[in-house]
Amino acid sequence: MSKKSLNIFFLSLIVGIAIAIFIIWLRYDPVQDFKASVPGLDNRPKAGSEAVDEVKIGEKFKLYTEYTSNLKGKWTQFRGAESDNISNEKIKLVDKIGPEPKILWEQDLGEGHAAPVVYNGKVYLLDYDEVKKADALRCFSLESGEEIWKRSYKVHVKRNHGMSRTIPAINDKYIVSMGPRCHVMCVNPDSGDFLWGLDLVKDYQSEVPFWYTGQCPIIDNNVAIIAPGGKALLIGVDCATGNVLWETPNPDGWKMSHSSVMPMVLDGKKMWVYAAVGGICGVSAEGDDLGQILWKTKDFSPSVVAPSPLIYDDGKLFMTAGYGAGAALFQVKKTGETYQVETLQKYKPKDGMASEQQTPLLYNGRMFTILPKDAGAMRNQFVCCDPNDCTKILWTSGKTDRFGLGPYLVADGKFFILKDDGELTIARASTERFEILDKVKLLDGHDAWGPMVITDGRLLMRDSKHMLCIDLRAN
């Protein structure tokens, strides 16, 4: 074979191999073994497996140091004492943090999004110890970050976008926490002494939500308000004894969501509003009908519910959820001795106010939130609307200032907005426009989704594995 023929032969061979490889590449399906992703089910324990291991709630305690403080600031529960995410302290805070932030201390945490409460100079957080495989209620000094004590119990929790994601409730006598797998614990906030525990899966057949428990307890007149789902929709537990004082029937079999119970007062009647997986209801918080369902609606019942009901003063409530659910505005009214609930607005996320994870806030007659990623052109923007017409967006933060699933609150006439990557934005709390005062990156981690706290002029914030305290006092 001549040299020319040999070259032609090898060239033809190479071309043939290339064509064969190209055909194989075209036919190859790189996602043939992929399965559809169901929110939260990527690493969640199988249904019914949560109660297999015996959990001894509150079994271990460690005292690190004795501590007293002169600080009197309080942030007593999820969204603060008034459940509105607004700090009413009169301490003047900075407009700009500047190039040298006054970071007071930092603490390493287990992976999650749990946030603290603060009471008289002490910080309390329900953490998950990944090494010891334990829920741990940790108490720190607000001034120094030094750990004071830890009350824990062993429980196996697989990583699923973090583990812990709840906030305790506290008063001068009790602190109540809820762990990722629905273990409720009550201890003395000063000494850390264990008072009682409740396993909602075991005792009420609660079903652990998609991303573990997100519900935050409430303490009302020394009674812990919990929403188990399962055998009882809501329960009231005596903080002194652990005795269940009342239970709300659950005839529709609604399940525990990631949402928290919110207080509502209508025509002088106090009630608890809960957005379960299955629907939204109002439960009597007082009187002869304590614990009974006053009203309910199934008109907004997505399978994943993270935000909590946003309660108005006039009987209206706003409810939103992610994954395309959108939002709804309801009106609750009393006629005679009964209550009715009417749907005023209901829409998809591209058509008005909505949120995937954080609960919106009401301030100076306006509603504020960060729109979800499926909100179209305004996705991830911080927005303002008329709360009586939630489809009418009045202003946005604009295309260049987008946020994520992170928290926001109001203090000293300013918005404090935390981006997923740990960048904090300070903006004037205006109802007219979005006006940035400062922007600074304070955390180096990711998934900074846990709610923030401002008290005694200090801001507590976290990413997935670290908590930071920064001094924001203007003086």
mmCIF file of N, CA and C in Angstrom, residues 196-282:
data_model
loop_
_atom_site.group_PDB
_atom_site.id
_atom_site.type_symbol
_atom_site.label_atom_id
_atom_site.label_comp_id
_atom_site.label_asym_id
_atom_site.label_seq_id
_atom_site.Cartn_x
_atom_site.Cartn_y
_atom_site.Cartn_z
ATOM 1 N N TRP A 196 -39.507 19.710 81.791
ATOM 2 C CA TRP A 196 -40.289 18.643 81.164
ATOM 3 C C TRP A 196 -39.996 18.587 79.668
ATOM 4 N N GLY A 197 -40.383 17.464 79.080
ATOM 5 C CA GLY A 197 -40.228 17.284 77.642
ATOM 6 C C GLY A 197 -41.446 16.606 77.054
ATOM 7 N N LEU A 198 -41.630 16.790 75.749
ATOM 8 C CA LEU A 198 -42.785 16.231 75.054
ATOM 9 C C LEU A 198 -42.350 15.792 73.664
ATOM 10 N N ASP A 199 -42.593 14.536 73.325
ATOM 11 C CA ASP A 199 -42.269 13.994 72.010
ATOM 12 C C ASP A 199 -43.553 13.997 71.179
ATOM 13 N N LEU A 200 -43.684 14.966 70.264
ATOM 14 C CA LEU A 200 -44.939 15.116 69.524
ATOM 15 C C LEU A 200 -45.195 13.967 68.561
ATOM 16 N N VAL A 201 -44.132 13.368 68.014
ATOM 17 C CA VAL A 201 -44.318 12.225 67.121
ATOM 18 C C VAL A 201 -44.873 11.033 67.897
ATOM 19 N N LYS A 202 -44.318 10.803 69.061
ATOM 20 C CA LYS A 202 -44.739 9.666 69.894
ATOM 21 C C LYS A 202 -46.104 9.908 70.537
ATOM 22 N N ASP A 203 -46.308 11.120 71.068
ATOM 23 C CA ASP A 203 -47.509 11.383 71.856
ATOM 24 C C ASP A 203 -48.695 11.860 71.034
ATOM 25 N N TYR A 204 -48.426 12.482 69.872
ATOM 26 C CA TYR A 204 -49.523 13.038 69.065
ATOM 27 C C TYR A 204 -49.532 12.565 67.616
ATOM 28 N N GLN A 205 -48.640 11.632 67.296
ATOM 29 C CA GLN A 205 -48.524 11.128 65.920
ATOM 30 C C GLN A 205 -48.280 12.262 64.915
ATOM 31 N N SER A 206 -47.540 13.262 65.355
ATOM 32 C CA SER A 206 -47.143 14.340 64.448
ATOM 33 C C SER A 206 -46.261 13.770 63.347
ATOM 34 N N GLU A 207 -46.344 14.360 62.169
ATOM 35 C CA GLU A 207 -45.462 13.991 61.071
ATOM 36 C C GLU A 207 -44.403 15.075 60.917
ATOM 37 N N VAL A 208 -43.129 14.675 61.012
ATOM 38 C CA VAL A 208 -42.041 15.647 60.901
ATOM 39 C C VAL A 208 -42.106 16.303 59.523
ATOM 40 N N PRO A 209 -42.136 17.636 59.444
ATOM 41 C CA PRO A 209 -42.239 18.322 58.154
ATOM 42 C C PRO A 209 -41.044 18.057 57.236
ATOM 43 N N PHE A 210 -41.185 18.465 55.968
ATOM 44 C CA PHE A 210 -40.200 18.209 54.916
ATOM 45 C C PHE A 210 -38.772 18.527 55.355
ATOM 46 N N TRP A 211 -38.549 19.750 55.842
ATOM 47 C CA TRP A 211 -37.207 20.165 56.242
ATOM 48 C C TRP A 211 -37.084 20.188 57.766
ATOM 49 N N TYR A 212 -37.663 19.227 58.419
ATOM 50 C CA TYR A 212 -37.709 19.171 59.874
ATOM 51 C C TYR A 212 -38.544 20.316 60.431
ATOM 52 N N THR A 213 -38.631 20.364 61.739
ATOM 53 C CA THR A 213 -39.524 21.329 62.382
ATOM 54 C C THR A 213 -39.060 22.767 62.145
ATOM 55 N N GLY A 214 -39.985 23.596 61.683
ATOM 56 C CA GLY A 214 -39.707 25.021 61.538
ATOM 57 C C GLY A 214 -40.571 25.852 62.465
ATOM 58 N N GLN A 215 -41.573 25.209 63.063
ATOM 59 C CA GLN A 215 -42.508 25.898 63.949
ATOM 60 C C GLN A 215 -41.816 26.373 65.220
ATOM 61 N N CYS A 216 -42.103 27.600 65.619
ATOM 62 C CA CYS A 216 -41.529 28.192 66.832
ATOM 63 C C CYS A 216 -42.621 28.310 67.900
ATOM 64 N N PRO A 217 -42.379 27.813 69.101
ATOM 65 C CA PRO A 217 -43.405 27.860 70.145
ATOM 66 C C PRO A 217 -43.672 29.280 70.645
ATOM 67 N N ILE A 218 -44.778 29.414 71.351
ATOM 68 C CA ILE A 218 -45.176 30.666 72.007
ATOM 69 C C ILE A 218 -45.415 30.359 73.486
ATOM 70 N N ILE A 219 -45.063 31.299 74.362
ATOM 71 C CA ILE A 219 -45.463 31.202 75.768
ATOM 72 C C ILE A 219 -46.457 32.322 76.045
ATOM 73 N N ASP A 220 -47.654 31.950 76.488
ATOM 74 C CA ASP A 220 -48.704 32.917 76.788
ATOM 75 C C ASP A 220 -49.236 32.639 78.191
ATOM 76 N N ASN A 221 -48.976 33.588 79.112
ATOM 77 C CA ASN A 221 -49.403 33.411 80.505
ATOM 78 C C ASN A 221 -48.917 32.070 81.065
ATOM 79 N N ASN A 222 -47.644 31.777 80.816
ATOM 80 C CA ASN A 222 -46.992 30.561 81.305
ATOM 81 C C ASN A 222 -47.585 29.276 80.733
ATOM 82 N N VAL A 223 -48.215 29.388 79.576
ATOM 83 C CA VAL A 223 -48.716 28.232 78.836
ATOM 84 C C VAL A 223 -48.021 28.195 77.477
ATOM 85 N N ALA A 224 -47.416 27.061 77.146
ATOM 86 C CA ALA A 224 -46.756 26.899 75.854
ATOM 87 C C ALA A 224 -47.793 26.511 74.805
ATOM 88 N N ILE A 225 -47.805 27.271 73.695
ATOM 89 C CA ILE A 225 -48.737 27.007 72.601
ATOM 90 C C ILE A 225 -47.976 26.279 71.498
ATOM 91 N N ILE A 226 -48.430 25.051 71.185
ATOM 92 C CA ILE A 226 -47.768 24.184 70.220
ATOM 93 C C ILE A 226 -48.806 23.664 69.221
ATOM 94 N N ALA A 227 -48.389 23.480 67.968
ATOM 95 C CA ALA A 227 -49.282 22.940 66.938
ATOM 96 C C ALA A 227 -48.733 21.598 66.437
ATOM 97 N N PRO A 228 -49.169 20.478 67.040
ATOM 98 C CA PRO A 228 -48.628 19.176 66.643
ATOM 99 C C PRO A 228 -49.143 18.642 65.311
ATOM 100 N N GLY A 229 -50.413 18.981 64.924
ATOM 101 C CA GLY A 229 -51.039 18.202 63.882
ATOM 102 C C GLY A 229 -51.324 16.825 64.455
ATOM 103 N N GLY A 230 -51.554 15.841 63.599
ATOM 104 C CA GLY A 230 -51.790 14.507 64.141
ATOM 105 C C GLY A 230 -53.048 14.438 64.992
ATOM 106 N N LYS A 231 -52.926 13.979 66.228
ATOM 107 C CA LYS A 231 -54.089 13.789 67.104
ATOM 108 C C LYS A 231 -54.721 15.100 67.548
ATOM 109 N N ALA A 232 -53.964 16.188 67.571
ATOM 110 C CA ALA A 232 -54.497 17.482 67.993
ATOM 111 C C ALA A 232 -53.873 18.576 67.133
ATOM 112 N N LEU A 233 -54.712 19.502 66.680
ATOM 113 C CA LEU A 233 -54.205 20.567 65.824
ATOM 114 C C LEU A 233 -53.334 21.525 66.623
ATOM 115 N N LEU A 234 -53.819 21.972 67.788
ATOM 116 C CA LEU A 234 -53.056 22.805 68.718
ATOM 117 C C LEU A 234 -53.198 22.230 70.117
ATOM 118 N N ILE A 235 -52.209 22.541 70.972
ATOM 119 C CA ILE A 235 -52.306 22.180 72.386
ATOM 120 C C ILE A 235 -51.775 23.335 73.231
ATOM 121 N N GLY A 236 -52.239 23.405 74.470
ATOM 122 C CA GLY A 236 -51.709 24.339 75.451
ATOM 123 C C GLY A 236 -51.097 23.553 76.598
ATOM 124 N N VAL A 237 -49.811 23.795 76.903
ATOM 125 C CA VAL A 237 -49.086 23.009 77.905
ATOM 126 C C VAL A 237 -48.663 23.920 79.056
ATOM 127 N N ASP A 238 -48.996 23.522 80.276
ATOM 128 C CA ASP A 238 -48.594 24.267 81.470
ATOM 129 C C ASP A 238 -47.075 24.217 81.605
ATOM 130 N N CYS A 239 -46.427 25.379 81.550
ATOM 131 C CA CYS A 239 -44.968 25.415 81.602
ATOM 132 C C CYS A 239 -44.421 24.944 82.948
ATOM 133 N N ALA A 240 -45.194 25.075 83.997
ATOM 134 C CA ALA A 240 -44.717 24.681 85.323
ATOM 135 C C ALA A 240 -44.675 23.168 85.491
ATOM 136 N N THR A 241 -45.642 22.472 84.890
ATOM 137 C CA THR A 241 -45.784 21.037 85.142
ATOM 138 C C THR A 241 -45.604 20.155 83.917
ATOM 139 N N GLY A 242 -45.798 20.718 82.738
ATOM 140 C CA GLY A 242 -45.787 19.909 81.525
ATOM 141 C C GLY A 242 -47.123 19.256 81.229
ATOM 142 N N ASN A 243 -48.129 19.536 82.048
ATOM 143 C CA ASN A 243 -49.464 18.987 81.812
ATOM 144 C C ASN A 243 -50.135 19.685 80.629
ATOM 145 N N VAL A 244 -50.788 18.898 79.787
ATOM 146 C CA VAL A 244 -51.531 19.464 78.659
ATOM 147 C C VAL A 244 -52.868 19.970 79.177
ATOM 148 N N LEU A 245 -53.114 21.275 79.049
ATOM 149 C CA LEU A 245 -54.305 21.908 79.607
ATOM 150 C C LEU A 245 -55.489 21.833 78.649
ATOM 151 N N TRP A 246 -55.209 21.903 77.355
ATOM 152 C CA TRP A 246 -56.289 21.814 76.363
ATOM 153 C C TRP A 246 -55.736 21.327 75.028
ATOM 154 N N GLU A 247 -56.612 20.737 74.241
ATOM 155 C CA GLU A 247 -56.269 20.234 72.913
ATOM 156 C C GLU A 247 -57.325 20.670 71.916
ATOM 157 N N THR A 248 -56.881 21.007 70.722
ATOM 158 C CA THR A 248 -57.791 21.378 69.642
ATOM 159 C C THR A 248 -58.040 20.157 68.755
ATOM 160 N N PRO A 249 -59.286 19.782 68.540
ATOM 161 C CA PRO A 249 -59.569 18.641 67.663
ATOM 162 C C PRO A 249 -59.008 18.868 66.257
ATOM 163 N N ASN A 250 -58.704 17.778 65.574
ATOM 164 C CA ASN A 250 -58.158 17.849 64.212
ATOM 165 C C ASN A 250 -58.946 16.906 63.299
ATOM 166 N N PRO A 251 -60.218 17.197 63.091
ATOM 167 C CA PRO A 251 -61.082 16.266 62.336
ATOM 168 C C PRO A 251 -60.673 16.116 60.875
ATOM 169 N N ASP A 252 -59.994 17.117 60.318
ATOM 170 C CA ASP A 252 -59.596 17.052 58.908
ATOM 171 C C ASP A 252 -58.231 16.410 58.700
ATOM 172 N N GLY A 253 -57.558 16.060 59.810
ATOM 173 C CA GLY A 253 -56.257 15.417 59.681
ATOM 174 C C GLY A 253 -55.172 16.326 59.134
ATOM 175 N N TRP A 254 -55.260 17.628 59.425
ATOM 176 C CA TRP A 254 -54.229 18.555 58.968
ATOM 177 C C TRP A 254 -52.894 18.225 59.633
ATOM 178 N N LYS A 255 -51.806 18.506 58.904
ATOM 179 C CA LYS A 255 -50.473 18.155 59.378
ATOM 180 C C LYS A 255 -49.664 19.384 59.778
ATOM 181 N N MET A 256 -48.641 19.140 60.578
ATOM 182 C CA MET A 256 -47.736 20.219 60.969
ATOM 183 C C MET A 256 -47.012 20.772 59.741
ATOM 184 N N SER A 257 -46.977 22.091 59.637
ATOM 185 C CA SER A 257 -46.235 22.769 58.573
ATOM 186 C C SER A 257 -44.963 23.362 59.171
ATOM 187 N N HIS A 258 -44.208 24.117 58.371
ATOM 188 C CA HIS A 258 -43.050 24.853 58.883
ATOM 189 C C HIS A 258 -43.465 26.192 59.488
ATOM 190 N N SER A 259 -44.717 26.547 59.348
ATOM 191 C CA SER A 259 -45.254 27.822 59.809
ATOM 192 C C SER A 259 -45.451 27.819 61.324
ATOM 193 N N SER A 260 -45.469 29.009 61.923
ATOM 194 C CA SER A 260 -45.668 29.156 63.367
ATOM 195 C C SER A 260 -47.035 29.756 63.676
ATOM 196 N N VAL A 261 -47.521 29.481 64.870
ATOM 197 C CA VAL A 261 -48.804 30.014 65.342
ATOM 198 C C VAL A 261 -48.655 31.512 65.620
ATOM 199 N N MET A 262 -49.653 32.288 65.202
ATOM 200 C CA MET A 262 -49.637 33.740 65.402
ATOM 201 C C MET A 262 -50.873 34.194 66.187
ATOM 202 N N PRO A 263 -50.726 35.197 67.068
ATOM 203 C CA PRO A 263 -51.875 35.693 67.826
ATOM 204 C C PRO A 263 -52.719 36.669 67.005
ATOM 205 N N MET A 264 -54.019 36.657 67.256
ATOM 206 C CA MET A 264 -54.948 37.567 66.584
ATOM 207 C C MET A 264 -56.027 37.974 67.572
ATOM 208 N N VAL A 265 -56.423 39.231 67.551
ATOM 209 C CA VAL A 265 -57.534 39.711 68.366
ATOM 210 C C VAL A 265 -58.570 40.326 67.434
ATOM 211 N N LEU A 266 -59.798 39.796 67.495
ATOM 212 C CA LEU A 266 -60.881 40.288 66.644
ATOM 213 C C LEU A 266 -62.095 40.582 67.512
ATOM 214 N N ASP A 267 -62.530 41.833 67.510
ATOM 215 C CA ASP A 267 -63.665 42.270 68.332
ATOM 216 C C ASP A 267 -63.482 41.873 69.793
ATOM 217 N N GLY A 268 -62.254 42.037 70.290
ATOM 218 C CA GLY A 268 -61.957 41.747 71.679
ATOM 219 C C GLY A 268 -61.703 40.281 71.984
ATOM 220 N N LYS A 269 -61.842 39.414 70.996
ATOM 221 C CA LYS A 269 -61.657 37.975 71.201
ATOM 222 C C LYS A 269 -60.248 37.572 70.750
ATOM 223 N N LYS A 270 -59.475 36.977 71.671
ATOM 224 C CA LYS A 270 -58.136 36.530 71.334
ATOM 225 C C LYS A 270 -58.186 35.125 70.764
ATOM 226 N N MET A 271 -57.423 34.911 69.695
ATOM 227 C CA MET A 271 -57.368 33.592 69.064
ATOM 228 C C MET A 271 -55.972 33.326 68.535
ATOM 229 N N TRP A 272 -55.702 32.057 68.273
ATOM 230 C CA TRP A 272 -54.445 31.639 67.659
ATOM 231 C C TRP A 272 -54.708 31.268 66.213
ATOM 232 N N VAL A 273 -53.907 31.808 65.298
ATOM 233 C CA VAL A 273 -54.065 31.519 63.870
ATOM 234 C C VAL A 273 -52.922 30.609 63.434
ATOM 235 N N TYR A 274 -53.275 29.509 62.781
ATOM 236 C CA TYR A 274 -52.260 28.550 62.356
ATOM 237 C C TYR A 274 -52.502 28.132 60.911
ATOM 238 N N ALA A 275 -51.430 28.154 60.108
ATOM 239 C CA ALA A 275 -51.470 27.683 58.723
ATOM 240 C C ALA A 275 -50.840 26.303 58.675
ATOM 241 N N ALA A 276 -51.671 25.273 58.736
ATOM 242 C CA ALA A 276 -51.206 23.893 58.706
ATOM 243 C C ALA A 276 -51.080 23.426 57.265
ATOM 244 N N VAL A 277 -50.569 22.214 57.081
ATOM 245 C CA VAL A 277 -50.657 21.578 55.779
ATOM 246 C C VAL A 277 -52.071 21.008 55.680
ATOM 247 N N GLY A 278 -52.907 21.687 54.944
ATOM 248 C CA GLY A 278 -54.318 21.327 54.845
ATOM 249 C C GLY A 278 -55.236 22.524 54.882
ATOM 250 N N GLY A 279 -54.809 23.604 55.565
ATOM 251 C CA GLY A 279 -55.636 24.794 55.624
ATOM 252 C C GLY A 279 -55.212 25.734 56.737
ATOM 253 N N ILE A 280 -55.991 26.795 56.909
ATOM 254 C CA ILE A 280 -55.711 27.830 57.908
ATOM 255 C C ILE A 280 -56.894 27.889 58.872
ATOM 256 N N CYS A 281 -56.613 28.066 60.158
ATOM 257 C CA CYS A 281 -57.698 28.106 61.127
ATOM 258 C C CYS A 281 -57.426 29.136 62.211
ATOM 259 N N GLY A 282 -58.497 29.520 62.904
ATOM 260 C CA GLY A 282 -58.415 30.359 64.082
ATOM 261 C C GLY A 282 -58.937 29.575 65.277
#
